[in-house]
Coordinates of C-alpha atoms in Angstrom, one line a residue:
M1 CA -2.1 48.5 -28.0
V2 CA -0.4 45.4 -28.9
V3 CA -1.5 42.3 -27.1
E4 CA 1.7 40.3 -26.4
T5 CA 1.4 36.7 -26.0
K6 CA 3.9 35.8 -23.2
R7 CA 1.6 36.0 -20.7
V8 CA -0.4 33.4 -22.2
E9 CA 2.6 31.5 -21.8
T10 CA 4.0 32.1 -19.0
E11 CA 0.7 31.0 -17.0
R12 CA -0.2 27.6 -18.3
P13 CA 1.1 25.5 -21.0
T14 CA -0.3 26.0 -24.2
Q15 CA -1.7 23.0 -26.9
A16 CA 1.6 23.5 -28.4
E17 CA 4.0 23.6 -25.7
P18 CA 2.6 20.7 -23.4
A19 CA 3.1 20.0 -19.7
S20 CA 5.5 17.2 -20.6
R21 CA 8.1 18.8 -22.8
R22 CA 8.4 21.8 -20.0
S23 CA 10.6 21.1 -16.5
I24 CA 8.0 21.2 -14.4
G25 CA 7.7 19.7 -11.1
A26 CA 6.1 16.5 -12.5
R27 CA 8.5 15.4 -14.7
L28 CA 11.3 16.3 -12.4
L29 CA 9.9 13.8 -10.5
C30 CA 9.8 11.2 -12.4
Q31 CA 13.1 12.2 -13.6
A32 CA 14.4 11.8 -10.0
L33 CA 12.6 8.2 -9.6
E34 CA 14.2 6.6 -12.8
R35 CA 17.7 8.0 -11.2
E36 CA 16.7 6.1 -8.4
G37 CA 16.5 2.8 -10.8
V38 CA 12.6 2.7 -10.7
D39 CA 11.0 1.3 -13.2
L40 CA 7.9 0.0 -11.9
I41 CA 5.2 1.9 -9.7
F42 CA 2.0 0.8 -8.4
G43 CA -1.0 3.5 -8.0
Y44 CA -3.9 5.1 -8.6
P45 CA -4.6 8.5 -10.3
G46 CA -6.7 11.4 -9.1
G47 CA -7.0 15.6 -8.9
A48 CA -4.0 16.4 -7.1
V49 CA -1.6 13.7 -9.0
I50 CA -2.9 14.7 -12.4
P51 CA 0.2 16.5 -13.5
L52 CA 2.0 13.6 -12.7
Y53 CA 0.2 11.0 -14.8
D54 CA 0.4 13.6 -17.5
V55 CA 4.0 13.0 -17.7
L56 CA 4.2 9.5 -16.8
P57 CA 4.1 7.8 -20.0
E58 CA 7.3 9.6 -21.3
F59 CA 9.1 7.7 -19.1
N60 CA 10.6 4.2 -18.9
I61 CA 8.4 3.4 -15.6
H62 CA 5.5 1.2 -16.1
H63 CA 2.8 1.9 -13.9
V64 CA 0.4 -0.6 -12.3
L65 CA -3.1 0.1 -12.1
V66 CA -4.5 -1.2 -9.0
R67 CA -8.4 -1.2 -8.0
H68 CA -7.6 0.3 -4.6
E69 CA -4.7 2.3 -2.7
Q70 CA -4.2 -0.2 -0.3
G71 CA -3.5 -3.0 -2.7
A72 CA -0.7 -0.6 -4.2
A73 CA 0.8 -0.3 -0.8
H74 CA 0.9 -4.5 -0.5
A75 CA 2.4 -4.4 -4.0
A76 CA 5.0 -2.4 -3.5
D77 CA 5.5 -4.5 -0.1
G78 CA 5.4 -7.7 -1.8
Y79 CA 7.7 -6.7 -4.5
A80 CA 10.4 -5.2 -2.4
R81 CA 10.5 -8.5 0.0
A82 CA 10.9 -10.7 -3.3
T83 CA 13.4 -8.3 -4.9
G84 CA 15.0 -6.5 -2.1
R85 CA 14.5 -3.3 -4.2
P86 CA 12.1 -0.9 -2.5
G87 CA 8.8 -0.9 -3.9
V88 CA 7.2 2.3 -4.8
C89 CA 3.4 3.5 -4.8
L90 CA 1.4 6.3 -5.8
A91 CA -1.9 7.7 -4.9
T92 CA -4.1 11.0 -5.1
S93 CA -4.5 13.6 -1.7
G94 CA -7.5 12.8 0.4
P95 CA -8.9 9.1 0.5
G96 CA -6.4 8.3 -2.0
A97 CA -3.5 8.7 0.7
T98 CA -5.5 7.6 3.6
N99 CA -6.2 4.4 1.6
L100 CA -2.4 3.8 2.0
V101 CA -2.2 3.7 5.6
T102 CA -2.6 0.2 6.6
G103 CA -0.2 -1.1 3.7
I104 CA 2.2 1.7 5.4
A105 CA 1.9 0.2 8.7
T106 CA 2.6 -3.1 7.3
A107 CA 5.4 -2.2 6.1
M108 CA 6.9 -0.4 8.9
L109 CA 6.5 -3.1 11.3
D110 CA 8.3 -5.8 9.5
S111 CA 10.4 -3.5 8.1
V112 CA 9.7 -3.4 4.8
P113 CA 11.7 -0.7 2.3
V114 CA 8.8 1.0 0.8
V115 CA 8.6 4.9 -0.8
A116 CA 4.8 5.9 -1.1
I117 CA 4.3 9.5 -2.8
T118 CA 0.9 11.1 -2.4
G119 CA -0.2 13.9 -4.0
Q120 CA -1.5 17.1 -2.0
V121 CA -3.4 20.5 -2.5
P122 CA -2.2 23.3 -3.8
Q123 CA -0.1 25.4 -0.8
G124 CA -2.3 28.0 -1.1
V125 CA -5.2 26.2 0.2
I126 CA -4.1 23.8 2.8
G127 CA -5.3 24.4 6.0
S128 CA -8.5 25.7 4.3
D129 CA -10.1 22.1 4.5
A130 CA -10.2 21.8 0.6
F131 CA -10.9 19.1 -1.3
Q132 CA -9.4 16.2 -1.0
E133 CA -7.2 17.8 1.6
I134 CA -5.6 15.7 4.6
D135 CA -2.5 15.8 6.7
I136 CA -1.3 12.8 5.4
T137 CA 2.1 13.4 7.0
G138 CA 0.8 13.9 10.3
I139 CA -1.2 10.8 10.1
T140 CA 1.5 8.9 8.9
L141 CA 4.4 10.1 11.2
P142 CA 3.9 7.3 13.9
I143 CA 4.4 4.4 10.7
T144 CA 7.1 5.6 8.5
K145 CA 10.8 5.7 9.3
H146 CA 10.0 9.4 8.1
N147 CA 8.5 11.4 5.6
F148 CA 8.6 14.7 3.8
I149 CA 6.1 17.2 2.4
I150 CA 7.8 19.1 -0.6
R151 CA 7.3 22.9 -0.6
R152 CA 9.6 24.3 -3.5
V153 CA 10.5 22.7 -6.8
E154 CA 14.0 22.7 -6.5
D155 CA 13.9 20.3 -3.4
I156 CA 12.5 17.2 -5.7
G157 CA 15.6 15.9 -6.7
P158 CA 17.2 16.0 -3.2
T159 CA 13.8 14.7 -1.7
I160 CA 13.7 11.7 -3.6
Q161 CA 17.5 10.8 -2.9
K162 CA 16.9 11.1 0.8
A163 CA 14.1 9.0 0.8
F164 CA 15.1 6.3 -1.5
Y165 CA 18.6 6.2 1.1
L166 CA 16.3 6.4 4.2
A167 CA 13.9 3.4 3.1
T168 CA 17.1 1.2 2.2
T169 CA 19.7 2.0 4.8
G170 CA 19.9 0.7 8.3
R171 CA 16.4 -0.7 9.2
P172 CA 14.5 -0.3 6.2
G173 CA 11.3 0.9 6.4
P174 CA 8.5 3.2 4.3
V175 CA 9.1 6.7 3.6
L176 CA 6.4 8.7 2.7
V177 CA 6.6 11.9 0.2
D178 CA 3.8 14.3 0.2
V179 CA 3.7 17.0 -3.1
P180 CA 1.6 19.5 -3.4
K181 CA -0.3 20.1 -6.6
D182 CA 1.4 23.4 -7.4
V183 CA 4.8 21.9 -6.7
L184 CA 4.0 19.5 -9.6
L185 CA 3.6 22.3 -12.0
A186 CA 6.2 25.1 -11.2
E187 CA 9.0 25.2 -13.4
G188 CA 12.4 24.4 -12.3
E189 CA 15.4 22.0 -12.7
L190 CA 16.5 18.6 -11.0
A191 CA 19.2 19.3 -8.9
P192 CA 22.5 17.2 -9.7
A193 CA 22.6 13.5 -7.4
E194 CA 24.8 14.4 -4.5
P195 CA 26.1 12.3 -1.1
V196 CA 23.3 12.1 1.2
Q197 CA 24.1 13.6 4.7
L198 CA 21.2 13.4 7.2
L199 CA 22.2 15.3 10.5
G200 CA 21.8 12.4 13.3
Y201 CA 21.2 9.2 10.8
R202 CA 24.5 7.0 11.2
P203 CA 22.6 3.1 11.1
T204 CA 26.0 1.0 12.9
I205 CA 26.8 -1.7 10.5
V206 CA 29.9 -3.2 11.9
P207 CA 29.2 -4.3 15.4
H208 CA 31.7 -3.5 18.1
R209 CA 34.5 -6.2 18.4
R210 CA 34.6 -6.1 22.3
Q211 CA 30.3 -7.1 22.3
I212 CA 31.6 -9.6 19.6
R213 CA 34.0 -11.2 22.0
R214 CA 31.9 -11.0 24.6
A215 CA 28.9 -12.8 22.9
A216 CA 31.6 -15.4 21.7
E217 CA 33.2 -16.1 25.5
V218 CA 29.0 -16.5 26.9
L219 CA 28.8 -18.8 23.7
R220 CA 32.0 -21.0 24.8
A221 CA 30.5 -22.1 27.8
A222 CA 27.2 -23.2 26.8
E223 CA 25.7 -26.5 26.8
R224 CA 22.2 -25.8 25.2
P225 CA 22.4 -23.1 23.2
L226 CA 20.1 -21.7 20.7
I227 CA 20.0 -19.6 17.7
L228 CA 16.6 -17.3 17.1
A229 CA 16.8 -15.7 13.3
G230 CA 14.5 -13.1 12.4
H231 CA 13.9 -11.1 9.2
G232 CA 16.8 -9.2 9.5
I233 CA 18.6 -12.4 8.1
L234 CA 16.8 -11.9 5.2
I235 CA 17.1 -8.2 5.2
S236 CA 21.1 -8.0 5.6
G237 CA 21.2 -11.2 3.0
A238 CA 22.8 -13.3 6.0
T239 CA 21.7 -16.7 5.3
E240 CA 24.8 -18.6 3.9
E241 CA 26.7 -16.7 6.8
L242 CA 24.2 -18.0 9.1
V243 CA 24.5 -21.6 8.1
R244 CA 28.3 -21.5 8.3
F245 CA 27.8 -20.0 12.1
A246 CA 25.5 -23.0 13.1
E247 CA 27.5 -25.7 11.8
R248 CA 30.5 -24.4 13.1
T249 CA 29.3 -24.1 16.7
Q250 CA 26.7 -27.1 16.1
I251 CA 23.6 -24.6 17.7
P252 CA 20.0 -25.1 16.5
V253 CA 18.5 -22.5 15.2
G254 CA 14.7 -21.7 15.5
L255 CA 12.5 -19.0 13.2
T256 CA 10.5 -16.2 14.0
L257 CA 7.4 -16.1 11.1
L258 CA 9.3 -13.6 9.0
G259 CA 12.8 -15.3 9.8
I260 CA 11.7 -18.3 7.8
G261 CA 13.8 -18.9 4.8
G262 CA 16.3 -16.8 6.4
F263 CA 18.1 -20.5 7.4
P264 CA 16.7 -23.8 5.0
G265 CA 14.0 -25.5 6.7
S266 CA 15.4 -28.8 5.7
H267 CA 18.7 -28.4 7.6
P268 CA 19.1 -31.1 10.2
L269 CA 20.0 -27.8 12.4
C270 CA 16.6 -26.4 11.8
L271 CA 13.8 -26.5 14.3
G272 CA 11.0 -24.4 12.4
M273 CA 9.2 -21.8 13.6
V274 CA 9.0 -20.7 17.4
G275 CA 6.5 -18.7 19.3
M276 CA 2.8 -19.1 19.8
H277 CA 1.9 -21.6 16.7
G278 CA 5.5 -22.9 16.6
F279 CA 6.8 -26.4 17.1
A280 CA 6.6 -28.1 20.4
H281 CA 10.3 -29.0 20.0
A282 CA 11.3 -25.6 19.1
N283 CA 9.4 -24.1 22.0
R284 CA 10.8 -26.6 24.6
A285 CA 14.5 -25.9 23.5
I286 CA 13.5 -22.2 24.1
H287 CA 12.4 -23.0 27.8
E288 CA 15.6 -25.1 28.4
A289 CA 18.2 -23.2 26.3
D290 CA 20.9 -21.9 28.8
V291 CA 22.0 -19.2 26.0
I292 CA 19.8 -17.5 23.3
V293 CA 21.3 -15.8 20.5
G294 CA 18.5 -13.3 18.9
I295 CA 19.6 -12.2 15.8
G296 CA 17.5 -9.7 13.2
M297 CA 14.4 -10.2 15.3
R298 CA 12.5 -8.4 17.8
F299 CA 11.4 -10.7 21.1
D300 CA 8.0 -10.0 19.9
D301 CA 5.0 -11.1 22.3
R302 CA 3.9 -13.8 19.6
V303 CA 7.4 -15.3 20.1
T304 CA 7.9 -14.8 23.8
G305 CA 4.3 -15.2 25.2
R306 CA 4.8 -14.4 29.1
V307 CA 8.0 -12.4 29.2
S308 CA 8.4 -13.5 33.0
E309 CA 8.2 -16.7 31.9
F310 CA 10.5 -16.5 28.6
A311 CA 13.6 -18.9 28.4
P312 CA 14.3 -18.6 32.3
N313 CA 17.4 -20.3 32.3
A314 CA 18.8 -18.3 29.4
Q315 CA 21.4 -15.4 28.6
I316 CA 20.2 -13.1 26.0
I317 CA 22.4 -12.4 23.2
H318 CA 20.6 -9.9 20.7
I319 CA 21.9 -8.8 17.4
D320 CA 20.3 -6.4 15.9
I321 CA 20.6 -3.2 13.4
D322 CA 18.4 -1.1 15.3
P323 CA 19.4 -0.3 19.0
A324 CA 15.7 0.7 20.4
E325 CA 14.7 -3.0 19.8
I326 CA 17.5 -4.0 22.3
G327 CA 16.7 -4.8 25.5
K328 CA 12.9 -3.7 24.9
N329 CA 11.3 -6.6 25.7
V330 CA 13.5 -9.0 27.2
E331 CA 16.5 -8.7 29.6
T332 CA 19.8 -8.8 27.5
A333 CA 23.1 -10.2 28.6
V334 CA 25.0 -9.1 25.5
P335 CA 23.8 -6.4 23.5
V336 CA 25.2 -6.5 20.0
V337 CA 24.4 -3.7 17.6
G338 CA 25.1 -3.7 13.5
D339 CA 24.1 -5.6 10.7
A340 CA 23.3 -9.3 10.8
R341 CA 25.9 -10.3 8.2
E342 CA 28.4 -8.1 9.6
A343 CA 27.9 -9.8 13.2
L344 CA 27.8 -13.2 11.9
L345 CA 30.9 -12.7 9.8
A346 CA 32.4 -11.3 13.2
L347 CA 31.5 -14.4 15.5
L348 CA 32.7 -16.9 12.9
E349 CA 36.1 -14.9 13.1
E350 CA 36.0 -15.8 17.1
M351 CA 34.4 -19.1 17.2
E352 CA 36.3 -22.1 17.0
P353 CA 34.2 -25.6 16.1
Q354 CA 31.9 -26.4 19.1
R355 CA 30.1 -29.7 19.6
H356 CA 26.4 -29.9 21.1
D357 CA 25.3 -33.6 20.9
E358 CA 23.5 -34.3 24.0
W359 CA 21.4 -30.8 23.7
L360 CA 20.9 -31.7 19.9
E361 CA 19.9 -35.7 21.2
T362 CA 17.4 -34.2 23.5
I363 CA 15.8 -32.0 21.2
A364 CA 15.5 -34.9 18.4
S365 CA 13.7 -36.8 21.3
W366 CA 11.0 -34.0 22.0
R367 CA 10.8 -33.7 18.2
K368 CA 10.2 -37.6 17.5
R369 CA 7.7 -37.6 20.6
S370 CA 5.5 -34.3 18.9
S371 CA 5.3 -33.9 15.3
G372 CA 4.5 -30.1 16.2
R373 CA 1.5 -29.9 13.8
S374 CA -1.9 -30.8 13.6
R375 CA -2.8 -33.3 10.9
G376 CA -6.4 -32.5 10.3
V377 CA -10.0 -34.8 10.8
P378 CA -9.9 -38.2 8.8
G379 CA -11.7 -38.1 5.9
A380 CA -12.1 -34.5 5.7
L381 CA -10.2 -32.5 3.3
A382 CA -7.8 -30.6 6.0
P383 CA -6.3 -27.4 4.9
Q384 CA -2.8 -29.0 6.3
Y385 CA -3.2 -31.9 3.5
V386 CA -3.7 -29.0 1.0
V387 CA -0.6 -27.0 2.1
E388 CA 1.6 -30.3 2.4
R389 CA 0.9 -31.3 -1.1
L390 CA 1.5 -27.7 -2.5
H391 CA 4.7 -27.9 -1.3
A392 CA 5.4 -31.4 -2.8
L393 CA 4.0 -30.7 -6.1
T394 CA 6.1 -27.3 -6.3
E395 CA 9.0 -29.4 -4.8
G396 CA 8.8 -26.1 -2.1
K397 CA 10.4 -23.9 -5.0
A398 CA 7.3 -21.5 -5.2
I399 CA 7.1 -17.9 -3.9
V400 CA 4.2 -17.9 -1.2
T401 CA 2.3 -15.1 -0.1
T402 CA -0.3 -15.4 2.8
D403 CA -2.8 -13.2 4.4
V404 CA -3.7 -13.8 8.4
G405 CA -5.0 -16.3 10.2
Q406 CA -5.2 -20.5 10.3
H407 CA -4.0 -20.7 6.7
Q408 CA -0.9 -18.5 7.4
M409 CA -0.1 -20.5 10.3
W410 CA -0.6 -23.9 8.7
T411 CA 1.4 -22.8 5.5
A412 CA 4.6 -21.6 7.8
Q413 CA 4.1 -24.9 9.3
Y414 CA 3.8 -27.0 5.9
Y415 CA 5.6 -25.0 3.4
T416 CA 9.2 -25.4 3.9
C417 CA 11.2 -22.9 2.6
D418 CA 14.8 -23.6 1.9
V419 CA 15.6 -20.3 0.2
P420 CA 15.5 -16.9 0.8
N421 CA 12.5 -14.6 0.7
Q422 CA 10.2 -16.9 -0.9
W423 CA 7.7 -16.8 2.2
I424 CA 6.1 -13.3 2.1
T425 CA 3.4 -12.4 4.3
S426 CA 2.4 -10.2 7.2
G427 CA 4.1 -10.6 10.7
G428 CA 3.8 -7.3 13.1
L429 CA 0.8 -5.9 11.7
G430 CA -1.1 -8.7 10.8
T431 CA -2.9 -7.5 8.2
M432 CA -5.6 -9.6 6.1
G433 CA -6.1 -8.9 2.7
Y434 CA -2.4 -9.0 2.3
G435 CA -1.7 -12.0 0.6
V436 CA -3.7 -11.2 -3.3
P437 CA -2.0 -7.4 -3.8
S438 CA 1.8 -8.9 -2.0
A439 CA 1.4 -11.3 -4.5
L440 CA 1.0 -9.2 -7.5
G441 CA 3.9 -7.0 -6.2
V442 CA 6.1 -10.7 -6.4
A443 CA 4.7 -11.8 -9.3
L444 CA 5.4 -8.6 -11.2
G445 CA 9.4 -8.0 -9.4
R446 CA 10.0 -11.6 -10.0
P447 CA 8.6 -12.8 -13.5
D448 CA 10.7 -16.1 -13.3
A449 CA 9.0 -17.3 -10.4
E450 CA 6.3 -19.7 -9.5
V451 CA 3.9 -17.5 -7.0
W452 CA 1.3 -18.4 -5.0
A453 CA -1.0 -16.6 -2.6
V454 CA -2.7 -18.6 -0.2
V455 CA -5.2 -16.9 1.4
G456 CA -8.4 -17.2 3.6
D457 CA -12.2 -16.7 2.8
G458 CA -12.1 -14.0 5.5
G459 CA -8.7 -12.0 4.2
V460 CA -9.2 -12.6 0.2
Q461 CA -12.9 -10.8 0.8
M462 CA -11.0 -7.7 1.4
T463 CA -8.9 -7.0 -1.7
M464 CA -10.2 -9.7 -4.0
F465 CA -10.8 -6.4 -6.4
E466 CA -7.0 -6.9 -7.4
F467 CA -8.2 -9.6 -9.3
G468 CA -8.8 -7.3 -11.9
T469 CA -5.1 -5.9 -12.0
I470 CA -3.6 -9.1 -12.0
V471 CA -5.4 -10.2 -14.9
Q472 CA -4.8 -6.6 -16.8
E473 CA -0.8 -6.7 -15.9
G474 CA -1.1 -10.6 -17.3
A475 CA 0.6 -11.7 -13.7
K476 CA 1.0 -15.4 -13.1
V477 CA -0.4 -15.5 -9.8
N478 CA -2.0 -18.9 -8.5
I479 CA -4.6 -18.1 -6.2
A480 CA -5.1 -20.7 -3.3
I481 CA -8.9 -19.9 -1.3
V482 CA -8.7 -22.0 2.0
N483 CA -12.5 -21.8 2.7
N484 CA -13.8 -23.0 5.6
G485 CA -16.7 -20.4 6.3
Y486 CA -15.1 -19.2 9.0
L487 CA -12.9 -16.3 10.5
G488 CA -10.7 -19.2 11.6
M489 CA -8.2 -18.1 14.1
V490 CA -10.9 -15.9 15.9
R491 CA -13.4 -18.7 15.7
Q492 CA -10.6 -21.0 17.0
W493 CA -9.9 -19.1 19.9
Q494 CA -14.0 -18.6 20.4
E495 CA -13.7 -22.3 20.9
L496 CA -11.0 -22.8 23.1
F497 CA -11.4 -19.7 25.3
H498 CA -15.0 -18.8 25.0
N499 CA -17.4 -21.7 25.4
R500 CA -17.6 -21.9 21.5
N501 CA -19.8 -18.5 21.3
Y502 CA -18.8 -17.9 17.5
S503 CA -19.9 -14.5 17.7
E504 CA -19.5 -12.7 14.2
T505 CA -17.3 -15.4 12.9
P506 CA -19.5 -17.6 10.3
I507 CA -18.8 -15.7 7.1
S508 CA -20.3 -16.4 3.7
S509 CA -18.1 -16.0 0.4
P510 CA -19.5 -15.4 -3.0
D511 CA -19.0 -18.1 -5.4
Y512 CA -15.9 -17.8 -6.0
M513 CA -16.2 -19.7 -9.6
L514 CA -18.5 -17.3 -11.0
I515 CA -16.2 -14.6 -9.5
A516 CA -13.4 -15.9 -11.3
Q517 CA -15.2 -16.5 -14.3
A518 CA -16.2 -13.1 -14.5
Y519 CA -12.4 -11.6 -14.3
G520 CA -11.4 -14.3 -16.9
I521 CA -9.6 -16.4 -14.5
P522 CA -9.5 -20.1 -14.8
G523 CA -10.8 -21.6 -11.6
R524 CA -11.4 -25.2 -10.2
R525 CA -13.4 -25.7 -6.8
V526 CA -11.9 -28.6 -4.6
T527 CA -13.5 -30.8 -2.2
R528 CA -12.5 -33.9 -1.5
P529 CA -8.7 -35.0 -0.5
E530 CA -8.4 -37.3 -3.8
E531 CA -8.8 -34.2 -6.2
V532 CA -5.9 -31.9 -4.6
D533 CA -3.1 -33.3 -6.9
D534 CA -4.6 -33.2 -10.1
A535 CA -5.9 -29.6 -9.2
I536 CA -2.7 -28.1 -8.0
R537 CA -0.8 -29.9 -11.3
W538 CA -3.7 -28.0 -13.5
A539 CA -3.2 -24.4 -11.9
R540 CA 0.5 -25.1 -12.6
S541 CA 0.2 -25.7 -16.1
V542 CA -1.9 -23.0 -17.0
D543 CA -0.2 -20.1 -18.7
G544 CA -1.8 -17.0 -16.3
P545 CA -3.1 -16.5 -13.2
T546 CA -5.9 -19.0 -11.7
L547 CA -8.1 -19.3 -9.0
L548 CA -8.6 -23.0 -6.5
E549 CA -11.1 -22.5 -3.6
F550 CA -10.2 -25.3 -1.4
Q551 CA -13.3 -26.4 0.5
V552 CA -11.6 -28.0 4.0
N553 CA -12.8 -29.4 7.5
Q554 CA -14.5 -25.8 9.0
E555 CA -13.5 -26.5 12.6
E556 CA -9.9 -27.5 11.8
N557 CA -7.6 -26.0 14.5
V558 CA -4.2 -25.1 14.3
Y559 CA -1.8 -26.6 16.7
P560 CA 0.5 -25.8 19.1
M561 CA -1.0 -23.3 20.3
I562 CA 0.2 -21.1 23.0
P563 CA -2.6 -19.0 24.5
S564 CA -1.8 -15.2 24.1
G565 CA 0.4 -13.9 27.0
G566 CA 0.8 -17.3 28.2
S567 CA 3.6 -19.3 28.8
I568 CA 5.2 -23.0 27.2
R569 CA 3.9 -24.3 30.0
E570 CA 0.2 -23.4 29.1
M571 CA 1.0 -24.7 25.3
I572 CA -1.8 -26.6 23.8
E573 CA -0.3 -29.7 21.6
E574 CA -3.3 -30.9 20.0
A575 CA -7.5 -31.4 20.4

């Protein structure tokens, strides 16, 4: 009997014919990613995705080996916000996939286009509790715009195409693609790209002209109008149109936390941030306005406070690409569904120049009476001063990422942003640990930019293992740790509302200078105000990542503050 060799060749690749040279699913997946313009992936290998990592070196896709999958998701998120292109992250099955969940949820709440690719156990053992099996599509269903599991090799191309289309069109958001290992190993061909047709998915881009005219009529009759601009301005690229519209109608502009940078912070019509820790004059303007135009924002609880007392004198015009957001939290007089930029262009056609001098003078008097932000304790190293000097020395041109907490609010207050996409933070989910990995994504996506991660001593300890990734990639990220020895925002609430019962908010830190040394990052510790400028100048001069630790006044609070669920009448302006 003659033994045929074909049997061996059809079962698995031989040494003479490695998998990377055959048209297997892993290779088709990389081809599909390249077709979508992907040249950078943040990921971490594992058993279910070994076939993908086996072929990845063949392609012009740079893989960034993070130290934890959560870092991959946050880095992809930061990359997307800074570049306007979808960020891509990759993880294996089981714990690799579940480690992406917080980052995916962060992107979902903030409408960020991220495509997360996860490996899955072979289909033949799905449902058997196989090693590292988890139903990641079931887990992420509530926190993705859509998700897929690819069951046939011929579906790889169309599925990747749909994933990127969904992530980037309409209201952007994360999409997850789960790929079983047997699909990655199966032979096939990449289906040609075709126009994406998805039943039931037809985002409204151009708003209805009748609604635009209704909005214009309400605005013409307004005496105290106000614009509230959110993240949708940045997503749609509508900054220029918003400036033109505000100037033509002489309407002041308040910004949500994620709307910062959507309207120049130094513009005379800009009121700065609104909401729980927004400026006092901006919040008063909301309370006294007779018309509010919300553009690309959700009227979430951090802006409205107690909904029953929010903007009691105002008619609401709400412009948003997602019809589900309109009327969800506040009663809307004029709903306008559509892209923010298209809506503003249409309004510009309808609106003739307006004057609201008396209204602007009133707001100016409120602004003069209260700076709307705290100044720190005399003689101590104040966190506000640190951010103020960072803004001055970078001339307000750096891209700044943050974690979540007091330092985030101080940075929002003091780092005035005049250009889009230079303020990158977690808004909706409020994710501690976001600042460092997102800064990595920003630095790799925008190597031309100066990047600062302003983080707290609590948040940085959640993801500081990504220092290793920053060093390995040679990313120029300046890390500024605002160290007050507390989980500061929770401590502030405990001080103001729980009789200073600082339960589990004092937090110790490692010696950050030794941590920096261990990773090979130059570092400096700053304890006095007179050291701040020199330290920032030094960090900016270093060719590579740096770490600055600012040991600040421990019990400094963020003001103004509207208590959670409160109204503007309960706003605390200062200690």
